[in-house]
Short mmCIF file of C-alpha atoms in Angstrom, two decimals:
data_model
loop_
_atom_site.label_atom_id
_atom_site.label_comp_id
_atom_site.label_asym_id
_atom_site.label_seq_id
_atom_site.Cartn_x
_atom_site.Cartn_y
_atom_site.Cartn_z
CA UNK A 1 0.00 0.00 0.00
CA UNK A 2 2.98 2.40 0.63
CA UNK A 3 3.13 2.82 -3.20
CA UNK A 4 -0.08 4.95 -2.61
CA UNK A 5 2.14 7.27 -1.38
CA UNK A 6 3.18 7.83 -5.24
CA UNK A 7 -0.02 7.85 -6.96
CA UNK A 8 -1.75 11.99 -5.93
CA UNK A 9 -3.88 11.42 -8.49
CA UNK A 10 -5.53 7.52 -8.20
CA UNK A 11 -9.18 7.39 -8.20
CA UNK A 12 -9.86 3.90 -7.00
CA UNK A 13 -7.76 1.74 -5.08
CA UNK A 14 -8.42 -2.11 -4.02
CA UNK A 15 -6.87 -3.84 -1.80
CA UNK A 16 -8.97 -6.16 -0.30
CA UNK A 17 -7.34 -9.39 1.23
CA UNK A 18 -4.06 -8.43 1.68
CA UNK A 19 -3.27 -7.95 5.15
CA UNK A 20 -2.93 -4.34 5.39
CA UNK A 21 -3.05 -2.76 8.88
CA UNK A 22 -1.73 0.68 7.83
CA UNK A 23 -4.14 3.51 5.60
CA UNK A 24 -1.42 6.70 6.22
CA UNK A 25 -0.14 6.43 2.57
CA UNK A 26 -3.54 7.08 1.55
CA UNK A 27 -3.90 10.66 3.56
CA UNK A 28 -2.34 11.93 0.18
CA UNK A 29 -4.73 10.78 -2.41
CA UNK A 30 -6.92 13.35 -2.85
CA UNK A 31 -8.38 12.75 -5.60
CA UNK A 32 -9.27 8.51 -4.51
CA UNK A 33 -12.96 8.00 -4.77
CA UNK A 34 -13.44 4.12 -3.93
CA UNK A 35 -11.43 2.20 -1.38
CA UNK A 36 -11.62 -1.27 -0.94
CA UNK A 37 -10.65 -3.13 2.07
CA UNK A 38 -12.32 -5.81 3.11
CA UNK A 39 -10.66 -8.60 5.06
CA UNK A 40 -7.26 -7.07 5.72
CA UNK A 41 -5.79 -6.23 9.29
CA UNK A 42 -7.04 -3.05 10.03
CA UNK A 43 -7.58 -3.54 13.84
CA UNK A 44 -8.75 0.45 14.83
CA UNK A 45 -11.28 2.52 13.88
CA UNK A 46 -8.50 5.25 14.03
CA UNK A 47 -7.20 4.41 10.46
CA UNK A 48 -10.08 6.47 9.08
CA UNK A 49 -7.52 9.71 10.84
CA UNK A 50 -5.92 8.78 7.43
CA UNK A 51 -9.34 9.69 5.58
CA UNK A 52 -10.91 12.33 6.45
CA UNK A 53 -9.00 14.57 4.49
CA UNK A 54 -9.64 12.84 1.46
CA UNK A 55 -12.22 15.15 -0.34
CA UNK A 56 -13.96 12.81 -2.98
CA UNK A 57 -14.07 9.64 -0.89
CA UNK A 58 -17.26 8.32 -2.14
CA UNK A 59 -17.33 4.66 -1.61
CA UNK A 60 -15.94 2.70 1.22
CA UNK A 61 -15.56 -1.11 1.88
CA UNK A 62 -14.06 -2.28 5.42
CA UNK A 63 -15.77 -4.79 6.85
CA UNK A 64 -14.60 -7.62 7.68
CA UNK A 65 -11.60 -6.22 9.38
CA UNK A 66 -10.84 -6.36 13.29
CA UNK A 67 -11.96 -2.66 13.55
CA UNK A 68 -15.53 -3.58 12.75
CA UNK A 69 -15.53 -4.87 16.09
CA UNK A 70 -18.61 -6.80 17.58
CA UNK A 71 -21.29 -3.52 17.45
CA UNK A 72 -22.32 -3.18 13.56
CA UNK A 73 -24.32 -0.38 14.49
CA UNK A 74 -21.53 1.57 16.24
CA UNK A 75 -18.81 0.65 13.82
CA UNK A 76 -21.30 2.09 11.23
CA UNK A 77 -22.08 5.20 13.00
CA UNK A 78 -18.20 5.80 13.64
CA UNK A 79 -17.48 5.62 10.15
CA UNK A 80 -20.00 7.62 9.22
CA UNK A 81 -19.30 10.14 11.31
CA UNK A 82 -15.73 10.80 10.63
CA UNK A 83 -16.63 10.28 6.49
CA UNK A 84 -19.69 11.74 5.70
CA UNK A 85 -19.04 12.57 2.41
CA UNK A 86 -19.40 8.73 1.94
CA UNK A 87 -22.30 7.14 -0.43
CA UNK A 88 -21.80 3.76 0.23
CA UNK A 89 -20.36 1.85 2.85
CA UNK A 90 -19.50 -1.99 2.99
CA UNK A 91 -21.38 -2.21 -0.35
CA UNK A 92 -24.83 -0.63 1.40
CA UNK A 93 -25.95 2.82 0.78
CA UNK A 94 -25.58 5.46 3.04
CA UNK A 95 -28.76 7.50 4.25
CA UNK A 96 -29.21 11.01 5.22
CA UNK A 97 -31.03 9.20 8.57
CA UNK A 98 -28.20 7.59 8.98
CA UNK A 99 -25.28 10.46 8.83
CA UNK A 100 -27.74 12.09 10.97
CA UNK A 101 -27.77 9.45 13.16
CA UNK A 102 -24.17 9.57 13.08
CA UNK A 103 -23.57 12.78 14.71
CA UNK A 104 -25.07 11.28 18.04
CA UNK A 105 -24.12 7.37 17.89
CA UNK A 106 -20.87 7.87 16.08
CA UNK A 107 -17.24 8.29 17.93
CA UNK A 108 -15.77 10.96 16.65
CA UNK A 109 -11.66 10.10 15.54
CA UNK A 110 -9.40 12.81 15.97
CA UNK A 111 -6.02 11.00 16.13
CA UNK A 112 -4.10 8.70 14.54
CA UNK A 113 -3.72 4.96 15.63
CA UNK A 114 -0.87 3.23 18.09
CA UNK A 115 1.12 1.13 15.31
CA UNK A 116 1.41 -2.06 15.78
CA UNK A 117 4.48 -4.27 15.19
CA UNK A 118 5.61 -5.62 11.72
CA UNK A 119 7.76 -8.72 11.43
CA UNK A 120 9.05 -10.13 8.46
CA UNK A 121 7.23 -7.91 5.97
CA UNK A 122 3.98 -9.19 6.48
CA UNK A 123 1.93 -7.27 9.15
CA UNK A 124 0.79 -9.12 12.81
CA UNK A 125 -2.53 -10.54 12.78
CA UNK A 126 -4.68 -9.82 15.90
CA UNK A 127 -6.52 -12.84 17.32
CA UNK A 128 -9.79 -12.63 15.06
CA UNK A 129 -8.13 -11.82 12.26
CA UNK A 130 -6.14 -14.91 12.55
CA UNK A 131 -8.68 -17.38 13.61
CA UNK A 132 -10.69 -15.99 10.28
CA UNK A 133 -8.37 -16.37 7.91
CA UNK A 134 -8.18 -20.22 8.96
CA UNK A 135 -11.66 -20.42 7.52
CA UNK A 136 -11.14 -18.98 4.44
CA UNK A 137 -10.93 -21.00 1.60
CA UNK A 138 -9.06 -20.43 -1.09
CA UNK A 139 -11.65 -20.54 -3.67
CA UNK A 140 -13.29 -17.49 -1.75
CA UNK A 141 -9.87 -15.62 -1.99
CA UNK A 142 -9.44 -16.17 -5.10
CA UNK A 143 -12.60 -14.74 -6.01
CA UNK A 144 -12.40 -11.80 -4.41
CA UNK A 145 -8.99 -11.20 -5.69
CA UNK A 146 -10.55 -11.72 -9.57
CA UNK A 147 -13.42 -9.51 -8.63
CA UNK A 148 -11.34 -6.50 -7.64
CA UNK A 149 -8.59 -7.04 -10.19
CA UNK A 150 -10.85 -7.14 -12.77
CA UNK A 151 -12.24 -3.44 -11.79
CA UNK A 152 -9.16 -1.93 -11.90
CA UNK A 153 -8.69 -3.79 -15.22
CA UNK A 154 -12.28 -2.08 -16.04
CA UNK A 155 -11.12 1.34 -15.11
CA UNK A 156 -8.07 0.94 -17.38
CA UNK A 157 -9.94 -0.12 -20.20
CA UNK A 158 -8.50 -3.76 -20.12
CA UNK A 159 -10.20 -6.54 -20.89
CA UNK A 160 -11.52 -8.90 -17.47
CA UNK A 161 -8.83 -11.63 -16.62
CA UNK A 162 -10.28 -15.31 -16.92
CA UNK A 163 -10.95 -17.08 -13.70
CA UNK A 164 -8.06 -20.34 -15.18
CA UNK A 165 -5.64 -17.53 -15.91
CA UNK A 166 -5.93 -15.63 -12.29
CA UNK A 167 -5.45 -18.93 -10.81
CA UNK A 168 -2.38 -18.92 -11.17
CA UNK A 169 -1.77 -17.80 -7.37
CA UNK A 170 -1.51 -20.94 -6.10
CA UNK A 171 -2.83 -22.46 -3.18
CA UNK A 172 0.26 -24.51 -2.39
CA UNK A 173 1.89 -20.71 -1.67
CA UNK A 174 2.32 -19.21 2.12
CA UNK A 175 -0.27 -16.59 2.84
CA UNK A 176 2.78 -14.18 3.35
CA UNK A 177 3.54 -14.88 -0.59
CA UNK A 178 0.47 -14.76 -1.80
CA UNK A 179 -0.18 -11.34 -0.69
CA UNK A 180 2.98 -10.21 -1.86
CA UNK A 181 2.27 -11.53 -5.08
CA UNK A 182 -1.40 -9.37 -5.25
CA UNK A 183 0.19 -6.21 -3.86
CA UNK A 184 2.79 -6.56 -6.82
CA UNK A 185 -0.53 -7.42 -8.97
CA UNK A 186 -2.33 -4.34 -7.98
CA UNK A 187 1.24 -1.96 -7.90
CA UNK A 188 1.32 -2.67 -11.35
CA UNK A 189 -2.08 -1.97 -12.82
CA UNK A 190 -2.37 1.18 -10.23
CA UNK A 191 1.03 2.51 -11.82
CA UNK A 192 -0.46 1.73 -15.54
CA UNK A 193 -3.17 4.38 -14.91
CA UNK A 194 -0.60 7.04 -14.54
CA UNK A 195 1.04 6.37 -18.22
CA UNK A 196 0.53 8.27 -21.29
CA UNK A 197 0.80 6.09 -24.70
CA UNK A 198 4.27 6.05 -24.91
CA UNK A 199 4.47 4.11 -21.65
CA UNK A 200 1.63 1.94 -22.07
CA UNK A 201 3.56 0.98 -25.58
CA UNK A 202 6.32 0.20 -23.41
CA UNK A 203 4.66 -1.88 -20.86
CA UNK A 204 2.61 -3.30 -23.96
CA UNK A 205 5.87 -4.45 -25.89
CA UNK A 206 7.64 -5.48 -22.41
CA UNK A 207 4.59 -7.72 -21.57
CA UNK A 208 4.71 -9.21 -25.09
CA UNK A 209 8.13 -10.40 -24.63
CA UNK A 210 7.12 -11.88 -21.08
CA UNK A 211 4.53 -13.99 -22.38
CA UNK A 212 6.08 -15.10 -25.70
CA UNK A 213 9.18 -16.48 -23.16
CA UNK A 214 6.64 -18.44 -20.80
CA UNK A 215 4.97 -19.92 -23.98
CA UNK A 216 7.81 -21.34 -25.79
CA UNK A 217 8.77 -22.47 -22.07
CA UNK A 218 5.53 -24.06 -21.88
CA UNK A 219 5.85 -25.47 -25.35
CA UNK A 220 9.37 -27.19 -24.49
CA UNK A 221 7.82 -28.72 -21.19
CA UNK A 222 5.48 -30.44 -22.83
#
């Protein structure tokens, strides 16, 4: 996610299922419209301190992090509160009852988080967090993942990648590599959006290259 820190102008960002606990390189994206986050790491409600700066923030996705706690309604209201330029929230739409609502139920944030420790590049799980992500399946992950690559694909004007190509991440991999290996994913076609057509013909020609090697490797395996 600290590649945000890069990309001023990126209008929708998704990042869902990838064990991020951190949103300060977001505080810069001004311009960032949707955020998606579900099932990552996020244990406080004091990561939206990152957020409320963030002028066009229209659409939000969070839950299913440890900061949605155990009080839907009060996780709701909080968020709501502290982003009320929001439209939609965890894929529901937000009501003017509600941001009313907000202003009485809601905890108002007004500092940052306490960081918590990160070992080995991938970030510490708190207790639910963990015992969740034993009952994910892969299938579900892998899902997801397609979903929300394919709407940045969508936004670039790519075509949608094909549920036996994405597979690719495979299930036999650590969790650790396999969220590496999305961040890298979604790096990349975040970075794209910033090209003109002289990079995109570079990354075009570049990517040509890539594939035509793993083909003819392919080709001699068999």
């Amino acid at each position: 996610i600290s590649i945000c820190r890069d990309l001023p102008n990126i209008e929708v960002i998704t990042f869902s299922v990838n064990g991020i606990s951190d949103l300060e390189p977001l505080n810069q994206c001004q311009n960032l419209s949707e955020l998606y986050l579900r099932k990552n790491n996020i244990a406080s409600l004091n990561e939206l301190f990152y957020l409320k700066n963030l002028p066009r923030l229209r659409v939000l996705w969070l839950s299913e992090n440890p900061c949605c706690g155990s009080d839907p309604h009060r996780y709701r209201m909080t968020v709501l509160r502290n982003l009320p330029t929001l439209q939609k929230l965890d894929n529901q739409a937000v009501t003017e009852e509600e941001l009313s609502q907000a202003l009485v139920d809601g905890e108002e944030i007004t500092a940052p988080p306490v960081r918590r420790k990160v070992e080995n590049g991938c970030p510490e799980s708190t207790a639910s967090s963990t015992a969740e992500s034993t009952t994910e399946t892969e299938s579900e992950l892998l899902n997801f993942s397609l979903e929300e690559t394919n709407k940045i694909r969508e936004e670039l004007g790519m075509k949608p990648v094909p549920r036996d190509k994405f597979s690719s991440f495979s299930p036999r991999e650590t969790d650790c590599n396999r969220k590496k290996r999305n961040n890298v994913l979604n790096a990349i076609l975040l970075l794209m959006k910033e090209l003109d057509m002289e990079g995109l013909e570079i990354v075009q020609q570049t990517v040509g290259r890539r594939l035509q090697a793993f083909q003819k490797k392919e080709l001699q395996e068999e």
